[in-house]
Amino acid sequence: MADVITYREAVAEGIAREMRRDASVVCLGEDIGAAGGVFKTTTGLLTEFGPERVWDTPISEQAIVGAAMGAAMTGMRPVAEIMFSDFLACCWDYLANEIPKVRYMTGGQVTVPLVVRTANGGGLGFGAQHSQATENWALTVPGLKIAAPATPADVIGMMAAAIRSEDPVVFFEHKALLATKGPPPPPGHVVELGRAAVVREGADVTLVALASMVPLALKAADVLSGEGIEAEVVDLRCLVPLDAATVLASLRGTSRLVTVEENPYQGGWGATVVSIVADEGFGLLDAPVRRVAGECVPLPFADALEEQVIPTVEKVVAAVRSLAAY
Amino acid sequence: MTDATGLLARYERMAVIRRTEKAAHDLFLRGLVKGTTHLAAGQEAIAVGASAALRPDDYVFATYRGHHHALARGATPEECLAELMSRATGLCRAKGGSMHLTKAATGMLGSYAIVGSHLPMAVGAAWSARLRGTEQLAVAFFGDGATNIGAFHESLNLAAVWKLPVLFVCENNLYMEYTPIADVTAVPRPAADRAPAHGIPGEVVDGNDVEAVEEAVGRLARRARAGEGPAVLEAETYRHFGHSRADPAAYRPAEEVERWVKHDPLDLARGRLAERGVAEETVTGADERARALVERAVEAARAAEGPDPREALTDVWADGGAAWRT
């Protein structure tokens, strides 16, 4: 294998590794077969595994996710693709009412081990209906696990954990990260769901970020370092299970917290992180918390407008400066 | 056509369902069943006829009006009534209730209370059976009202294009909850008329005739198992009670009710048994066994313990727990 792999290639590689390992893993979704996925994240799967394991579907989001659910209930491990995360709304009944509740309301009789993959987030100029960061939607539903990797190695390791999970996982692949590169992980690489990573150490402020916000937070940390402020950057990796322990541990060293989230401020995951800190770690804080989040508007088209709406390096730097001076 | 012994067994199963439904109704009136119930008294022939035509390992998906399917597919009256009465011995350990009766061990993969949501699940279970090469069938039972939701059409199309072994059995009881289905649907046979548009055969059967249902389901099941694809069976029937416990069904014309009550599935089967020379006391004996079984079930369910309150926080995840943090 090459010494670098793109995030995009990592998606297909992560799925392929599990399909080679476990014959019950099958893929379904729109354009995932010969077309290799609209984002080329399933390239090569049809060639290697054939049409009995890689199924092109009609544009029928309810049928895709509902069928994946039925297959998961009866012995398969389906990996369903919903092309853009905005389209999760088209099959929201399955994500909100069916998949996450079945185990509970059947008293543990029925499990739904499936992965719903989807391309999330803005930055590519697709306009309001193809650009949202929707991880906060899934966060409102008890019974879904939520993975949102930031690096190619994590894509592969978290894909392995997601596919092997007995629980349903919504797997957010960030569109703005697809072309990014990193070292490919060794065979058998698994990143346990619910383990955050401290991706930069620092003593002055904790930046908690997810997916595309992780490289953005790292850039902000570089800028701040030039000003004498050392930021610790925590890549949350998963929203459920949520690794609050790593956030609290970081705060013991920094005593200042900024969350960096792309989803709208209203109902965003940062609010959950901040509420845990307020509840369990208030004494660790030497300053108020700050949330850098998306504005509560639909995503605009023009870059100049989009920059006003989603987090930027400058916004993160400004938030940290305001805390440093507190 | 079944022999007299076979028909007597189907009659007795229908009698057990009728008695159980009446017991559920009585227990609700006495305050021993909370929430609501959607009784299927009058529709027994569909569940019993179809089940008689299925293999024990076939999958069944039902709706909020699903007591009869659970009972036809191996759940006992005691398990069902205990579930309705919130007992620990209930089918779903009191986490499901009337609308979610599930007995996975016998292929009764659940009752789903979002109208039509389970149709794609049945498609997925049939897909899984195909992938595993088991020749199992999946059957989705649904009401006439479900034929107007998107998932109905998405399911029929996907099942047809993938030629899956799934049967869509519509229990057309003439009313979409409180509204005549004919008032809200542009074709007279809401399921069967639309099947050909998806490349699927659509048949109509007398849903109160247990033998006719068994014959039709058996024939369509053989066809599906042979790889010839899905089918829609529209079974015309009538519910004796209103839509739910809140509904006295005053909207139904008296002559319509009278016509259908005269066409009761148990009476119809009883007449057939007499025609085939089965002695009246033999039929009465079946009635008596059904009565005694359900009476014992009511007493046993009433005497059972309620659930351990700690169970409210189990069964969200495969590890048995509900923790959303690590």
XYZ file of C-alpha atoms in Angstrom:
652
model
C 0.000 0.000 0.000
C 1.091 3.540 -0.713
C 2.551 5.495 2.194
C -0.269 8.002 2.016
C -3.962 7.493 1.546
C -6.692 10.042 1.060
C -9.679 10.261 3.346
C -11.805 9.408 0.310
C -9.780 6.257 -0.406
C -9.830 5.382 3.263
C -13.612 5.057 3.197
C -13.510 2.379 0.506
C -10.465 0.756 2.098
C -12.146 0.651 5.505
C -15.253 -0.980 4.069
C -13.197 -3.391 1.937
C -11.162 -4.557 4.924
C -14.361 -5.517 6.745
C -15.933 -7.098 3.659
C -12.855 -9.297 3.274
C -13.050 -10.294 6.923
C -16.788 -10.902 7.220
C -19.023 -12.282 4.445
C -22.129 -10.840 6.094
C -20.995 -7.271 5.331
C -22.862 -5.913 2.307
C -23.222 -2.436 0.847
C -26.200 -0.660 -0.617
C -26.882 2.846 -1.793
C -27.391 5.131 -4.740
C -24.586 5.024 -7.345
C -22.225 3.082 -5.070
C -21.497 0.285 -7.550
C -20.047 0.860 -11.003
C -20.085 4.614 -10.425
C -18.012 4.165 -7.272
C -20.122 6.625 -5.317
C -20.824 10.249 -6.121
C -17.808 11.142 -3.955
C -15.800 8.108 -5.154
C -15.827 6.712 -1.656
C -16.861 3.223 -2.783
C -14.516 2.927 -5.752
C -13.349 -0.625 -6.311
C -15.863 -2.350 -4.046
C -18.047 -3.644 -6.878
C -15.012 -4.945 -8.751
C -13.636 -6.785 -5.743
C -16.842 -8.031 -4.143
C -19.327 -8.256 -7.016
C -22.967 -7.312 -7.349
C -24.126 -9.782 -4.682
C -22.405 -7.679 -2.031
C -22.473 -4.192 -3.512
C -26.001 -3.176 -4.460
C -27.034 -0.103 -6.389
C -30.401 1.144 -5.236
C -33.008 3.449 -6.652
C -33.297 6.959 -5.187
C -35.374 5.656 -2.304
C -33.871 6.675 1.007
C -36.579 5.033 3.071
C -36.172 1.763 1.215
C -32.380 1.914 1.492
C -32.258 2.415 5.238
C -35.379 0.350 5.939
C -34.030 -2.558 3.912
C -30.661 -2.244 5.612
C -32.512 -2.462 8.897
C -34.435 -5.578 7.882
C -31.235 -7.196 6.664
C -29.439 -6.303 9.891
C -32.257 -7.834 11.925
C -31.851 -11.099 10.058
C -28.151 -11.812 10.096
C -26.428 -9.405 7.731
C -24.182 -6.407 8.440
C -25.308 -3.841 5.919
C -23.447 -0.618 5.197
C -25.966 1.780 3.694
C -24.964 5.000 1.989
C -27.138 8.095 2.113
C -25.426 10.283 -0.423
C -25.584 13.652 1.376
C -26.314 13.963 5.069
C -29.085 16.438 4.282
C -30.940 13.466 2.781
C -31.048 11.725 6.129
C -34.219 13.737 6.567
C -35.788 11.672 3.754
C -35.412 8.537 5.870
C -35.629 10.146 9.274
C -38.363 7.759 10.423
C -35.855 4.923 10.216
C -33.132 6.829 12.027
C -35.385 8.350 14.659
C -38.201 5.851 15.173
C -37.280 2.429 13.902
C -33.593 1.555 14.037
C -32.742 3.029 17.455
C -35.880 1.810 19.214
C -36.240 -1.778 18.093
C -33.823 -3.304 20.529
C -35.463 -1.490 23.409
C -39.101 -1.958 22.532
C -38.659 -5.646 21.790
C -37.103 -6.143 25.213
C -33.727 -6.968 23.693
C -34.979 -9.557 21.212
C -33.900 -7.810 18.024
C -30.566 -6.142 17.270
C -29.793 -3.863 14.346
C -26.070 -3.999 13.565
C -25.828 -1.620 10.640
C -23.882 1.405 9.477
C -25.488 4.360 7.719
C -22.714 6.312 5.991
C -23.228 9.788 4.713
C -21.302 12.781 3.347
C -21.595 15.626 5.796
C -20.891 19.313 5.993
C -20.152 22.436 4.024
C -17.191 24.052 2.366
C -17.740 22.834 -1.186
C -20.360 25.313 -2.364
C -23.228 22.896 -2.816
C -25.875 25.242 -1.451
C -28.366 24.872 1.350
C -29.674 21.376 0.616
C -26.334 19.605 0.154
C -24.082 21.308 2.695
C -25.419 21.004 6.194
C -23.530 19.503 9.084
C -26.271 17.312 10.529
C -24.527 15.346 13.243
C -26.623 17.224 15.782
C -29.771 15.677 14.291
C -28.574 12.206 15.143
C -27.415 13.346 18.565
C -31.018 13.949 19.601
C -31.942 10.280 19.177
C -31.179 7.780 21.952
C -30.045 4.517 20.438
C -27.798 5.722 17.626
C -24.026 5.721 17.801
C -22.376 8.590 15.949
C -18.931 8.472 14.382
C -17.267 11.400 12.597
C -13.606 10.717 11.796
C -11.128 13.462 10.937
C -8.210 11.503 9.427
C -7.822 8.679 6.905
C -6.470 6.361 9.605
C -9.463 7.099 11.790
C -11.819 6.537 8.876
C -10.453 3.019 8.521
C -10.248 2.279 12.227
C -13.642 3.690 13.058
C -15.239 2.031 10.034
C -13.982 -1.285 11.383
C -15.458 -0.565 14.794
C -18.727 0.680 13.304
C -19.238 -2.345 11.068
C -18.335 -4.738 13.870
C -20.634 -2.963 16.317
C -23.792 -4.778 17.354
C -25.411 -1.349 17.581
C -26.488 0.967 14.762
C -23.911 3.586 13.821
C -24.375 6.742 11.773
C -21.016 7.394 10.123
C -20.413 10.967 9.027
C -17.753 11.381 6.333
C -16.881 15.035 5.936
C -16.931 16.315 2.372
C -14.268 18.941 3.036
C -11.864 16.232 4.226
C -12.231 13.821 1.320
C -9.078 14.999 -0.457
C -6.938 15.191 2.689
C -4.142 12.689 3.094
C -2.532 10.722 5.848
C -0.642 7.535 6.569
C -2.644 4.361 6.051
C -3.086 2.350 9.232
C -1.739 -1.183 9.561
C -3.934 -4.229 8.944
C -6.364 -4.924 11.764
C -6.494 -1.271 12.826
C -9.601 -0.644 14.925
C -10.441 2.602 16.704
C -12.888 1.873 19.467
C -15.981 4.064 19.277
C -16.134 6.580 22.092
C -12.416 7.256 22.463
C -11.438 10.865 21.838
C -7.870 11.726 20.819
C -5.701 14.550 22.084
C -4.213 15.577 18.743
C -2.204 18.542 20.031
C -1.041 19.133 23.565
C -1.161 22.541 25.193
C -1.516 24.061 28.628
C -3.595 27.186 28.053
C -6.917 26.282 26.466
C -8.774 23.141 25.350
C -10.284 23.160 21.874
C -12.800 20.350 21.404
C -13.510 19.656 17.751
C -14.998 17.080 15.414
C -14.335 16.018 11.824
C -13.379 18.975 9.591
C -13.233 21.206 12.627
C -10.204 19.272 13.883
C -7.750 20.519 11.214
C -9.349 23.934 11.553
C -8.735 23.910 15.310
C -5.156 22.792 14.703
C -4.595 25.736 12.346
C -6.033 28.059 14.952
C -3.716 26.504 17.527
C -0.719 27.277 15.297
C -1.811 30.907 15.010
C -2.333 31.137 18.759
C 1.022 29.544 19.443
C 2.603 32.494 17.654
C 0.870 34.700 20.190
C 2.142 32.664 23.111
C -1.098 30.750 23.737
C -0.769 26.967 23.627
C -4.010 25.191 22.779
C -4.712 21.545 23.456
C -6.873 20.101 20.667
C -9.213 17.204 21.415
C -10.646 15.313 18.448
C -13.894 13.991 19.847
C -14.209 11.403 16.998
C -17.600 10.169 18.261
C -20.621 11.935 19.669
C -22.162 8.725 20.993
C -20.515 7.250 22.935
C -19.153 10.586 24.087
C -15.725 10.673 25.669
C -16.374 13.345 28.262
C -13.583 11.982 30.429
C -10.908 13.076 27.963
C -12.424 16.570 27.780
C -12.528 16.874 31.568
C -8.971 15.539 31.851
C -7.758 18.142 29.373
C -9.516 20.898 31.297
C -7.634 19.886 34.418
C -4.540 21.094 32.605
C -5.922 24.124 30.756
C -8.961 25.396 32.718
C -10.348 27.015 29.580
C -12.740 25.479 27.035
C -13.768 26.289 23.471
C -15.888 23.916 21.410
C -15.558 24.101 17.639
C -18.550 22.673 15.827
C -19.868 23.091 12.322
C -23.475 22.295 13.085
C -25.723 25.197 14.099
C -25.202 26.639 17.578
C -28.853 25.918 18.251
C -28.941 22.336 19.451
C -25.320 21.654 18.566
C -23.220 18.960 20.216
C -21.017 21.581 21.845
C -23.929 22.441 24.095
C -23.941 18.886 25.401
C -20.187 18.940 26.023
C -20.438 22.309 27.739
C -23.333 21.208 29.911
C -21.359 18.195 31.100
C -18.450 20.468 31.956
C -20.749 22.880 33.770
C -22.281 19.989 35.681
C -19.210 17.942 36.498
C -16.222 20.192 35.875
C -17.287 23.681 36.890
C -14.493 23.888 39.407
C -11.941 23.191 36.679
C -12.820 26.378 34.796
C -11.043 29.687 35.210
C -13.071 31.417 32.490
C -16.430 31.146 30.777
C -16.754 28.606 27.997
C -17.071 29.616 24.361
C -18.827 27.792 21.561
C -17.712 28.490 18.019
C -20.506 26.990 15.951
C -22.474 27.404 12.771
C -24.958 30.230 12.576
C -28.617 29.266 12.753
C -29.283 29.796 9.060
C -29.442 27.489 6.052
C -26.027 27.243 4.397
C -25.601 29.964 1.761
C -24.018 29.314 -1.621
C -21.254 31.902 -2.104
C -17.952 31.269 -0.320
C -18.006 34.781 1.081
C -21.406 34.127 2.608
C -20.599 30.621 3.800
C -17.546 31.910 5.668
C -19.850 34.170 7.615
C -21.872 31.199 8.721
C -19.539 28.315 9.545
C -16.517 28.358 11.859
C -13.237 29.717 10.517
C -9.724 29.823 11.931
C -10.212 33.507 12.664
C -13.383 32.900 14.644
C -11.686 30.236 16.734
C -8.647 32.409 17.339
C -10.886 35.305 18.372
C -12.819 33.118 20.805
C -9.621 31.847 22.412
C -8.163 35.355 22.697
C -11.269 36.497 24.502
C -10.808 33.711 27.038
C -7.071 34.219 27.422
C -7.720 37.809 28.382
C -10.450 36.859 30.852
C -58.134 -26.654 0.465
C -57.173 -28.138 3.799
C -58.710 -31.279 5.200
C -61.271 -31.115 8.006
C -58.637 -31.651 10.696
C -56.495 -28.859 9.289
C -59.434 -26.512 9.047
C -60.455 -27.313 12.609
C -56.956 -26.390 13.789
C -57.132 -23.084 11.923
C -60.584 -22.462 13.357
C -59.315 -23.079 16.862
C -56.388 -20.681 16.347
C -58.821 -18.019 15.128
C -61.001 -18.669 18.161
C -57.997 -18.182 20.440
C -57.261 -14.850 18.759
C -60.903 -13.740 18.997
C -60.989 -14.645 22.694
C -57.704 -12.898 23.344
C -58.905 -9.747 21.621
C -62.096 -9.759 23.662
C -60.048 -10.276 26.803
C -57.824 -7.333 25.862
C -60.921 -5.216 25.364
C -62.388 -6.235 28.729
C -59.104 -5.697 30.552
C -58.807 -2.238 29.031
C -62.291 -1.342 30.223
C -61.339 -2.559 33.691
C -58.263 -0.336 33.720
C -55.828 -3.241 33.572
C -54.444 -2.362 30.140
C -53.060 1.132 29.799
C -52.369 3.173 26.720
C -54.482 1.963 23.857
C -55.186 -1.136 21.841
C -55.974 -1.661 18.170
C -57.958 -4.851 18.037
C -58.046 -7.198 15.083
C -61.216 -9.108 15.966
C -62.815 -9.827 12.598
C -59.463 -10.019 10.786
C -58.237 -13.327 12.211
C -58.448 -15.289 8.980
C -55.656 -13.286 7.381
C -53.097 -13.944 10.114
C -54.072 -17.588 10.559
C -54.458 -18.393 6.864
C -51.174 -16.752 5.952
C -49.293 -18.363 8.820
C -50.584 -21.775 7.835
C -49.028 -21.245 4.422
C -45.653 -20.085 5.740
C -42.599 -21.976 6.883
C -41.716 -21.736 10.557
C -38.536 -19.832 9.697
C -40.216 -17.207 7.521
C -40.215 -13.604 8.721
C -43.324 -11.648 9.581
C -43.616 -7.885 10.082
C -46.855 -6.394 11.339
C -48.445 -3.143 12.394
C -49.841 -1.562 15.531
C -52.855 -3.767 14.822
C -50.764 -6.891 15.193
C -52.059 -9.016 18.060
C -53.449 -11.551 15.611
C -50.140 -11.889 13.781
C -48.185 -12.388 16.980
C -50.662 -15.027 18.119
C -50.724 -16.717 14.739
C -46.926 -16.811 14.687
C -46.429 -18.551 17.971
C -46.858 -16.001 20.742
C -49.100 -17.284 23.512
C -52.150 -15.403 24.770
C -50.467 -15.235 28.166
C -47.338 -13.542 26.765
C -49.420 -11.089 24.786
C -51.830 -10.206 27.561
C -48.973 -9.909 30.065
C -47.333 -7.424 27.723
C -50.551 -5.421 27.476
C -50.826 -5.465 31.278
C -47.218 -4.237 31.744
C -45.965 -7.442 33.293
C -42.365 -8.674 33.403
C -43.531 -11.864 31.695
C -44.788 -9.937 28.665
C -43.474 -10.702 25.211
C -41.223 -7.640 25.271
C -40.783 -7.515 29.053
C -43.296 -4.649 29.193
C -41.133 -2.401 27.033
C -43.195 -2.791 23.901
C -46.883 -2.824 24.678
C -49.846 -3.538 22.468
C -48.421 -1.851 19.390
C -45.039 -3.604 19.447
C -45.687 -7.301 20.026
C -42.570 -9.137 18.893
C -41.474 -12.737 19.126
C -38.227 -12.933 17.229
C -37.658 -16.591 18.087
C -40.601 -17.567 15.919
C -39.879 -15.093 13.124
C -42.410 -12.520 14.343
C -39.966 -9.659 13.922
C -42.199 -7.022 15.294
C -45.180 -4.757 15.129
C -44.337 -1.243 13.960
C -46.599 1.643 14.817
C -45.473 4.209 12.273
C -47.844 3.399 9.439
C -46.086 1.518 6.650
C -42.607 1.836 8.143
C -42.071 -1.902 8.286
C -42.501 -2.532 4.564
C -38.879 -1.689 3.728
C -37.768 -3.834 6.675
C -39.534 -6.826 5.160
C -37.807 -6.064 1.864
C -34.503 -6.067 3.733
C -35.265 -9.346 5.470
C -36.094 -10.891 2.093
C -32.863 -9.479 0.687
C -30.992 -11.006 3.618
C -32.641 -14.368 2.976
C -31.534 -14.147 -0.643
C -27.976 -13.251 0.354
C -27.824 -16.132 2.806
C -29.461 -18.537 0.361
C -32.050 -19.756 2.844
C -35.201 -19.546 0.683
C -36.920 -17.847 3.573
C -39.784 -15.536 2.801
C -40.605 -12.200 4.392
C -44.191 -11.091 4.768
C -45.340 -7.574 5.594
C -48.912 -7.234 6.819
C -50.265 -3.708 6.635
C -53.508 -1.800 6.476
C -55.096 -0.034 3.544
C -53.953 3.306 4.952
C -50.300 2.345 4.538
C -50.683 2.189 0.779
C -50.616 5.972 0.588
C -47.217 6.506 2.189
C -43.987 6.799 0.274
C -42.349 3.765 1.826
C -45.063 1.542 0.305
C -44.034 2.559 -3.179
C -40.314 2.584 -2.425
C -40.643 -0.941 -1.031
C -42.621 -2.345 -3.925
C -40.193 -0.907 -6.429
C -37.071 -2.115 -4.646
C -38.539 -5.577 -4.040
C -39.558 -5.826 -7.681
C -36.319 -4.596 -9.166
C -34.323 -6.957 -6.940
C -36.917 -9.793 -7.376
C -36.965 -10.467 -3.675
C -38.963 -13.162 -1.873
C -41.323 -10.839 -0.058
C -45.118 -10.751 0.123
C -47.017 -7.569 0.800
C -50.321 -8.518 2.406
C -52.749 -5.633 2.731
C -55.527 -6.039 5.269
C -58.078 -3.767 3.682
C -60.672 -3.171 6.381
C -62.131 -0.238 4.436
C -61.025 2.439 6.881
C -57.842 4.427 7.164
C -58.236 4.926 10.900
C -61.509 6.898 10.961
C -61.775 7.776 7.283
C -63.043 5.509 4.506
C -60.025 4.563 2.418
C -62.113 5.211 -0.700
C -62.333 8.896 0.259
C -58.582 9.331 0.223
C -57.458 6.930 -2.498
C -58.028 7.294 -6.214
C -58.151 3.582 -7.033
C -60.662 1.089 -5.650
C -58.109 -1.525 -4.556
C -55.486 0.559 -2.796
C -52.814 -2.168 -2.755
C -53.656 -4.559 -5.593
C -54.404 -1.848 -8.148
C -51.032 -0.217 -7.628
C -48.912 -3.372 -7.677
C -48.821 -3.686 -11.494
C -47.410 -0.159 -11.733
C -44.373 -1.532 -9.917
C -44.192 -4.678 -12.035
C -45.698 -6.831 -9.303
C -48.816 -9.010 -9.489
C -51.640 -7.707 -7.320
C -54.346 -10.095 -6.217
C -57.484 -9.679 -4.173
C -58.768 -12.316 -1.780
C -61.632 -12.661 0.682
C -59.711 -11.888 3.845
C -62.347 -13.480 6.023
C -61.967 -16.861 4.328
C -59.065 -18.573 6.057
C -58.738 -21.215 3.348
C -58.743 -18.676 0.533
C -56.040 -16.663 2.288
C -53.946 -19.776 2.878
C -54.269 -20.822 -0.751
C -53.312 -17.397 -2.092
C -50.393 -16.878 0.292
C -49.153 -20.406 -0.360
C -49.249 -19.935 -4.112
C -47.572 -16.513 -4.027
C -45.000 -17.783 -1.523
C -44.010 -20.682 -3.776
C -43.653 -18.264 -6.635
C -41.474 -15.911 -4.570
C -39.290 -18.743 -3.257
C -38.767 -19.905 -6.824
C -37.167 -16.542 -7.570
C -40.098 -15.043 -9.421
C -40.274 -12.028 -7.172
C -42.641 -10.301 -4.795
C -46.419 -10.108 -4.871
C -49.156 -7.995 -3.380
C -52.187 -9.674 -1.853
C -55.068 -7.462 -0.845
C -57.262 -9.232 1.683
C -60.663 -7.642 2.129
C -61.847 -7.728 5.707
C -63.501 -5.756 8.469
C -62.651 -4.924 12.028
C -65.297 -5.487 14.651
C -64.050 -2.679 16.855
C -63.109 0.894 16.012
C -59.648 1.981 14.961
C -58.468 2.075 18.546
C -59.916 2.113 22.010
C -60.729 5.806 21.605
C -62.936 5.111 18.607
C -66.529 3.851 18.891
C -66.652 3.662 15.072
C -69.915 5.557 14.894
C -69.016 6.612 11.357
C -69.744 3.187 9.950
C -73.156 2.654 8.311
C -75.264 0.091 10.189
C -75.954 -1.941 7.073
C -72.249 -2.146 6.328
C -71.505 -3.416 9.806
C -74.338 -5.912 9.571
C -73.165 -7.204 6.205
C -69.644 -7.787 7.432
C -70.598 -9.255 10.794
C -72.605 -11.821 8.855
C -69.435 -12.590 6.951
C -67.460 -13.286 10.111
C -64.366 -15.451 9.568
C -65.179 -17.802 12.437
C -68.759 -18.328 11.276
C -67.515 -18.921 7.766
C -65.052 -21.569 8.938
C -67.681 -23.132 11.195
C -70.013 -23.487 8.211
C -67.260 -25.138 6.196
C -66.551 -27.565 9.009
C -70.231 -28.547 9.123
C -70.240 -29.001 5.347
C -67.331 -31.388 5.701
C -69.111 -33.460 8.270
C -67.333 -32.284 11.385
C -69.659 -32.802 14.319
C -70.916 -29.683 16.081
C -69.616 -30.917 19.426
C -66.149 -31.228 17.909
C -66.279 -27.548 16.954
C -67.702 -26.655 20.344
C -64.810 -28.541 21.890
C -62.371 -26.304 19.993
C -64.266 -23.241 21.207
C -64.107 -24.551 24.743
C -60.348 -25.141 24.579
C -59.855 -21.611 23.245
C -61.996 -20.153 26.030
C -60.150 -22.090 28.727
C -56.727 -21.214 27.297
C -57.457 -17.495 27.247
C -59.072 -17.548 30.703
C -55.953 -19.177 32.117
C -53.831 -16.660 30.234
C -55.714 -13.733 31.747
C -55.310 -15.115 35.249
C -51.637 -15.928 34.796
C -50.886 -12.538 33.284
C -52.765 -10.744 36.054
C -50.843 -12.668 38.693
C -47.463 -11.924 37.137
C -45.043 -9.373 38.576
C -44.465 -5.988 37.054
C -41.090 -5.159 35.524
C -38.079 -4.287 37.646
C -37.888 -0.470 37.351
C -34.156 -0.769 36.727
C -35.011 -2.283 33.343
C -35.933 1.193 32.108
C -32.211 1.698 31.580
C -31.371 -1.541 29.798
C -31.601 -2.745 26.203
C -30.664 0.444 24.409
C -27.326 -1.038 23.378
C -26.113 -4.528 22.642
C -24.179 -4.611 25.907
C -27.544 -4.438 27.626
C -27.080 -0.920 28.904
C -28.022 2.614 28.003
C -24.794 4.550 28.654
C -24.133 7.212 26.046
C -20.793 8.205 27.543
C -17.582 6.287 27.940
